[in-house]
Short mmCIF file of C-alpha atoms in Angstrom, two decimals:
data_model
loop_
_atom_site.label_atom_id
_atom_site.label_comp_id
_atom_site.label_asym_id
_atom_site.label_seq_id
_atom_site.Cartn_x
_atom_site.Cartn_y
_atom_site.Cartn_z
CA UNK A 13 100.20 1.42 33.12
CA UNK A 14 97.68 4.38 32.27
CA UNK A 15 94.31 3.95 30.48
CA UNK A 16 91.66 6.53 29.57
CA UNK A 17 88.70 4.78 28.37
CA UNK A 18 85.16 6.98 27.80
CA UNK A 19 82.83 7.44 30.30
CA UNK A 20 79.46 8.17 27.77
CA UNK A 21 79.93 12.24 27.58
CA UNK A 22 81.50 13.26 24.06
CA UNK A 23 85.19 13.55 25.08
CA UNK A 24 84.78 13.04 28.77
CA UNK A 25 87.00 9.93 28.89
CA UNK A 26 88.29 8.47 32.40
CA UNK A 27 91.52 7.79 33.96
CA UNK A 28 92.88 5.79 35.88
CA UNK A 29 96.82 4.52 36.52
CA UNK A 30 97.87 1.16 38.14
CA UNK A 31 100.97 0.02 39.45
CA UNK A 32 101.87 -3.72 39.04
CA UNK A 33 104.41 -4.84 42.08
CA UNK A 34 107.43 -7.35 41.13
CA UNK A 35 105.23 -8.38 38.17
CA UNK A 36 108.33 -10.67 37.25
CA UNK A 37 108.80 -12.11 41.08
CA UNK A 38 108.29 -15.60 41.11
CA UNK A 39 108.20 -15.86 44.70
CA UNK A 40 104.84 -14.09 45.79
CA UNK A 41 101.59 -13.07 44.46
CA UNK A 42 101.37 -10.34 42.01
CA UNK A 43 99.52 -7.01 43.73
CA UNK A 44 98.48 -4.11 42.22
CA UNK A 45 97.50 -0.54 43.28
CA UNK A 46 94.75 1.57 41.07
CA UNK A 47 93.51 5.49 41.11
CA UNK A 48 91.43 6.27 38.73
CA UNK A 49 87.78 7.94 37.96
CA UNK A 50 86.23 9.48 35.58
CA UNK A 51 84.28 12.83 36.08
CA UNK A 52 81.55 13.78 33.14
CA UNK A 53 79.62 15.92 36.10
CA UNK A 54 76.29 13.62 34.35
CA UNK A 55 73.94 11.63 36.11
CA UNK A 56 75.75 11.41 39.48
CA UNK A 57 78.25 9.58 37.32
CA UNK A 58 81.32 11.09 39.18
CA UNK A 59 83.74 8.53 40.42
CA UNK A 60 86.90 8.27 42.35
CA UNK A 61 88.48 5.08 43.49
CA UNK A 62 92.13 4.09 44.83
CA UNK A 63 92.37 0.13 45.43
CA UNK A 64 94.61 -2.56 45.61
CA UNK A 65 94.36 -5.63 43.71
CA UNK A 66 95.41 -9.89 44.60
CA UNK A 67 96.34 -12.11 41.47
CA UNK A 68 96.82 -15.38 43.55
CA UNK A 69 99.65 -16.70 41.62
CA UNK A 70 103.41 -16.77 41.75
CA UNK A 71 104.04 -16.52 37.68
CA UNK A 72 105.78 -13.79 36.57
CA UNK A 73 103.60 -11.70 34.04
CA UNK A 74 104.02 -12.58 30.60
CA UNK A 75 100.81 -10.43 29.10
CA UNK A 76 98.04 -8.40 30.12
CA UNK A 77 95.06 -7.91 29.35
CA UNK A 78 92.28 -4.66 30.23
CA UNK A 79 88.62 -4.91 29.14
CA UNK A 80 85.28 -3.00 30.16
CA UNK A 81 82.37 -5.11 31.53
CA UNK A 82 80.40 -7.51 29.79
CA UNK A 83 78.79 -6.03 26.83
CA UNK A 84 80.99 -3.27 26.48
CA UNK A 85 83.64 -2.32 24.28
CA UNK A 86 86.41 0.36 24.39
CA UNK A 87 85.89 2.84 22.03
CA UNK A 88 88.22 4.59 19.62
CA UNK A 89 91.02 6.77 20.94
CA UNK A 90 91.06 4.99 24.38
CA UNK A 91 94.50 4.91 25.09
CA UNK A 92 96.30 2.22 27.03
CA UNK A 93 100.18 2.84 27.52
CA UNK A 94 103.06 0.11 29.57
CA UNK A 95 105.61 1.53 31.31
CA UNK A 96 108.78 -0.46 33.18
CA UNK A 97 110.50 0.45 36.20
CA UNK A 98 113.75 -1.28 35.73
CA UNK A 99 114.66 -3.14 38.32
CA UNK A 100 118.13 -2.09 40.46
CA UNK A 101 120.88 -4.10 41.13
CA UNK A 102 120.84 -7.07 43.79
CA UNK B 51 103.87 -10.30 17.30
CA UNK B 52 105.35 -7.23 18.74
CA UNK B 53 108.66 -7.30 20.83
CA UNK B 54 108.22 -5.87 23.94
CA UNK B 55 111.14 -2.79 23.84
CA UNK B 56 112.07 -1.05 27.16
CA UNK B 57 111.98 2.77 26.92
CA UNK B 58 115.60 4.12 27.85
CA UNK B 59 113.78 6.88 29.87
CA UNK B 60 110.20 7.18 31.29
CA UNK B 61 110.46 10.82 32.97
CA UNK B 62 111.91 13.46 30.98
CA UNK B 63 112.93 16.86 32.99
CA UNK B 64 111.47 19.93 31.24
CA UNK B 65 111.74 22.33 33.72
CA UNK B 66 112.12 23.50 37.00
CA UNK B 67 110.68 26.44 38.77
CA UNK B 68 112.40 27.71 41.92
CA UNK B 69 110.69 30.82 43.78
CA UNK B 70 113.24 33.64 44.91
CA UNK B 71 110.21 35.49 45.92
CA UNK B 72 106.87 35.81 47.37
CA UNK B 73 104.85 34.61 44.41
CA UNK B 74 101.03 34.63 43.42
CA UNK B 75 101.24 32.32 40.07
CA UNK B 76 103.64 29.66 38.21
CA UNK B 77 103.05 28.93 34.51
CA UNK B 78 105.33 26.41 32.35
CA UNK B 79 104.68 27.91 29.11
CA UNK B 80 105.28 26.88 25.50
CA UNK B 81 105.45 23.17 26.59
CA UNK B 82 106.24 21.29 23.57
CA UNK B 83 103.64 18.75 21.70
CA UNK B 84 106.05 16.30 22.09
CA UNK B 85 104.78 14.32 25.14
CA UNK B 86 102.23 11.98 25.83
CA UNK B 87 101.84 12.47 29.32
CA UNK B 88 102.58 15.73 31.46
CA UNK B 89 103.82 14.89 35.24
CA UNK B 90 104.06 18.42 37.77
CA UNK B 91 105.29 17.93 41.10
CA UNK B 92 104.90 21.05 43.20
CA UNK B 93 107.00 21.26 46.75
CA UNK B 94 105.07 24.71 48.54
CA UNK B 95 103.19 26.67 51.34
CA UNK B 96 101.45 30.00 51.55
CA UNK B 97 103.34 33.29 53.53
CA UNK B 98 100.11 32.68 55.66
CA UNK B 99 96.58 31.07 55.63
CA UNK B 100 95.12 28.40 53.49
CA UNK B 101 93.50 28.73 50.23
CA UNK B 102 92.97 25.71 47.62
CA UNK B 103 95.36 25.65 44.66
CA UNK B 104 94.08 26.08 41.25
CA UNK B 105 94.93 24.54 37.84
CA UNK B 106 94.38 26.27 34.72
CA UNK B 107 95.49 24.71 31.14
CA UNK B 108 96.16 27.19 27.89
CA UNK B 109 95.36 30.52 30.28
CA UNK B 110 91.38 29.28 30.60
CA UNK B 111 90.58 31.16 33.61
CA UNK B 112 86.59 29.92 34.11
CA UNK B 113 86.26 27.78 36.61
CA UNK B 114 82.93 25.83 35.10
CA UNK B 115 85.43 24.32 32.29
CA UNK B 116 86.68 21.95 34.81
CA UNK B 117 85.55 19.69 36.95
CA UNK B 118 86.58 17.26 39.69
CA UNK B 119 85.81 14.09 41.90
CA UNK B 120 88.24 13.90 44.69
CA UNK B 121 88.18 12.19 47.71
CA UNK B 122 90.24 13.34 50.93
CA UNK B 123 91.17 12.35 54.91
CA UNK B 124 92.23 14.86 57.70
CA UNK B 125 93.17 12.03 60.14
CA UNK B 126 90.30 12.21 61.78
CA UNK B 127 87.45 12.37 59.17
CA UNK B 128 86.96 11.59 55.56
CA UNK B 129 85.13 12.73 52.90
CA UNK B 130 84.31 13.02 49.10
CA UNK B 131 83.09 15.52 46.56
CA UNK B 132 82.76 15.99 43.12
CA UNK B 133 81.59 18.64 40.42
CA UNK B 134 82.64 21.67 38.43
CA UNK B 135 85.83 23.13 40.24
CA UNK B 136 89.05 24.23 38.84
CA UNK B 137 90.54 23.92 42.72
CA UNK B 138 93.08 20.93 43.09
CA UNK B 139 94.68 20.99 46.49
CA UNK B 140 94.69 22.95 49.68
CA UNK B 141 97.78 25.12 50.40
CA UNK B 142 98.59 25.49 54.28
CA UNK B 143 101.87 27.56 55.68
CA UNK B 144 103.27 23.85 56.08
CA UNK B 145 105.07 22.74 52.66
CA UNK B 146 103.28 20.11 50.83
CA UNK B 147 103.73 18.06 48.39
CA UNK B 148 101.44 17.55 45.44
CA UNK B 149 101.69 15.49 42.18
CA UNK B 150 99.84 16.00 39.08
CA UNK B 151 99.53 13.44 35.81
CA UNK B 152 97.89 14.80 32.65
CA UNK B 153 96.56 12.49 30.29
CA UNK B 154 97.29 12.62 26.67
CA UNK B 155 98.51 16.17 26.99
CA UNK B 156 99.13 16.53 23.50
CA UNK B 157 96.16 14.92 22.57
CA UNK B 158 93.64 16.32 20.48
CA UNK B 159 90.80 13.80 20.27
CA UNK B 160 89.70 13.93 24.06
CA UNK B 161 89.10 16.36 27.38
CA UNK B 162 92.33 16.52 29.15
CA UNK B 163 92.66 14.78 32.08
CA UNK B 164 94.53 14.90 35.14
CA UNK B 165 95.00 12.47 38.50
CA UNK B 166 96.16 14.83 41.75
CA UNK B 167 97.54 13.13 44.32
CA UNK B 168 98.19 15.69 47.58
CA UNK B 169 99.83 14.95 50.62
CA UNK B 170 99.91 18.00 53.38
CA UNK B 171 101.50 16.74 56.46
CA UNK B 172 99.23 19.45 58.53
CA UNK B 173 95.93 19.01 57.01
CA UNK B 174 94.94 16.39 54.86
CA UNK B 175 95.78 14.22 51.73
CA UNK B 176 93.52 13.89 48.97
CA UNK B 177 93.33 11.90 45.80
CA UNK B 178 91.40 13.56 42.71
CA UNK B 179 90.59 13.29 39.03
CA UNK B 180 90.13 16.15 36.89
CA UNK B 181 88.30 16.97 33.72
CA UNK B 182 89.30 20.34 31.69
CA UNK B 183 86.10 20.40 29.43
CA UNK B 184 88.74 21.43 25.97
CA UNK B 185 90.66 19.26 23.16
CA UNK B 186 93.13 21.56 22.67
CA UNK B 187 96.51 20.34 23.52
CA UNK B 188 98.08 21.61 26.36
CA UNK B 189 99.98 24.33 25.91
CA UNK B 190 100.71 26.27 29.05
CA UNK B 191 99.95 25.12 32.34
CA UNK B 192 98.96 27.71 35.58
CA UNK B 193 99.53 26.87 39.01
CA UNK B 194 98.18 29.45 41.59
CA UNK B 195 96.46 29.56 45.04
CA UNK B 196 93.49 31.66 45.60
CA UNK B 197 93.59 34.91 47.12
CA UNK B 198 97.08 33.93 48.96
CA UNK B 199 100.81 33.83 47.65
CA UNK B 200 103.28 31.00 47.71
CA UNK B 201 106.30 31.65 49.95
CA UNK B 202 109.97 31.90 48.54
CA UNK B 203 111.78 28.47 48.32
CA UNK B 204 108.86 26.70 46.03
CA UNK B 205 109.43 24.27 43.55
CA UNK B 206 107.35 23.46 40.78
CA UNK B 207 109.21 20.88 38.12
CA UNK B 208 107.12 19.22 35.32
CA UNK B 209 108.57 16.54 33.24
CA UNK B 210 107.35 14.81 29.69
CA UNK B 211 106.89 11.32 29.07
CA UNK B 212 107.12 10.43 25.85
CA UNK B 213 104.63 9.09 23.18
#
């Protein structure tokens, strides 16, 4: 998955990409891995962060869904895009 | 509700650049608007010395129309930094191996933007986001290192993904 949302500077938007493991394995919990920032060189804004992520739960993903924090609200021309890996033979 | 369609390809090989020759730049020119994404993966070293690499988009030389947070580890110390730069990775004599993602390359609506992730066995690896400070589309893009050369046997291959 990528996303570039905006980060308050006129065109400045963020990035970031995360990687979903064996999002369809039922037999451990799904884990992600993130790098992303954004960079508008305002306000000591600058970011840069790699992490991983826990969803405690064996269910395969069926949907996801990406939202800012509270009170916020993606604004027009963010760009969200899902990309598969297909998965090789057993 | 949409059905969920699996693209037949992700990555799609545009080109390859192999150096025969002591070299001081690499450009992929007249990339097509075609893409959504832009992915360069660069295999290369310097004849001698170190110098950072620089990224230039459209043949926009000044440095102040892009900036950078990145954050890096030498094995033994760590560190972060972030402001207007158009450097991207540090070249050593030892190959390395960097890879870089632009963002809605073809876009017009936005600044481009690009992850780097590099990985130099003798120095350091370092994880960065970029900011070229233009909507224009991408139309060329410049790899060089600064004040150095990169040694014969480079490779520099971007590939499209598609919109």
């Amino acid at each position: 998955m990528t996303a570039v949302g905006n980060t308050g500077v006129a065109g400045a938007f963020g990035l970031g990409i995360t990687d979903i493991f064996d999002a369809f394995d039922t037999s451990k919990n799904t884990t992600t891995r993130t790098l992303g920032g954004r960079n508008p060189v305002n306000n000591n804004e600058d970011r840069i962060a790699l992490s991983s992520g826990l969803w405690v739960n064996t269910d395969a993903i069926t949907s996801l869904r990406l939202s800012p924090e509270a009170g916020s609200l993606w604004l027009a021309n963010s760009r969200f895009s899902l990309y598969g890996i297909r998965k090789g033979a057993a | 509700m949409a059905v969920y369609d699996p693209p037949v390809a992700t990555y799609i090989p545009l080109q390859t650049i192999t150096l025969g020759a002591t070299t001081s730049s690499v450009t992929f020119a007249s990339i097509p608007q075609t893409y959504r994404d832009l992915i360069v993966v660069a295999q290369r070293r310097t004849v001698s010395g170190s110098n950072s690499e620089k990224v230039h988009l459209n043949g926009d030389t000044t440095g102040s129309n892009y900036s950078r947070v990145l954050m890096y580890g030498t094995g033994s110390s760590t560190g972060s930094t972030s402001g207007a730069n158009d450097s991207t990775a540090g070249i050593t004599t030892t190959i390395s191996q960097t890879v870089y993602q632009f963002m809605d390359a073809s876009a017009t609506d936005k600044h481009t933007t690009f992850l780097v992730r590099d990985n130099n066995t003798s120095s350091l690896v370092t994880a960065g986001t970029h900011r070229w400070a233009n909507t224009d589309a991408i139309t060329s893009i410049t790899l060089l290192v600064e004040s150095n050369s990169y040694a014969a046997g480079a490779t520099f291959s971007i590939y499209g993904i598609e919109a």
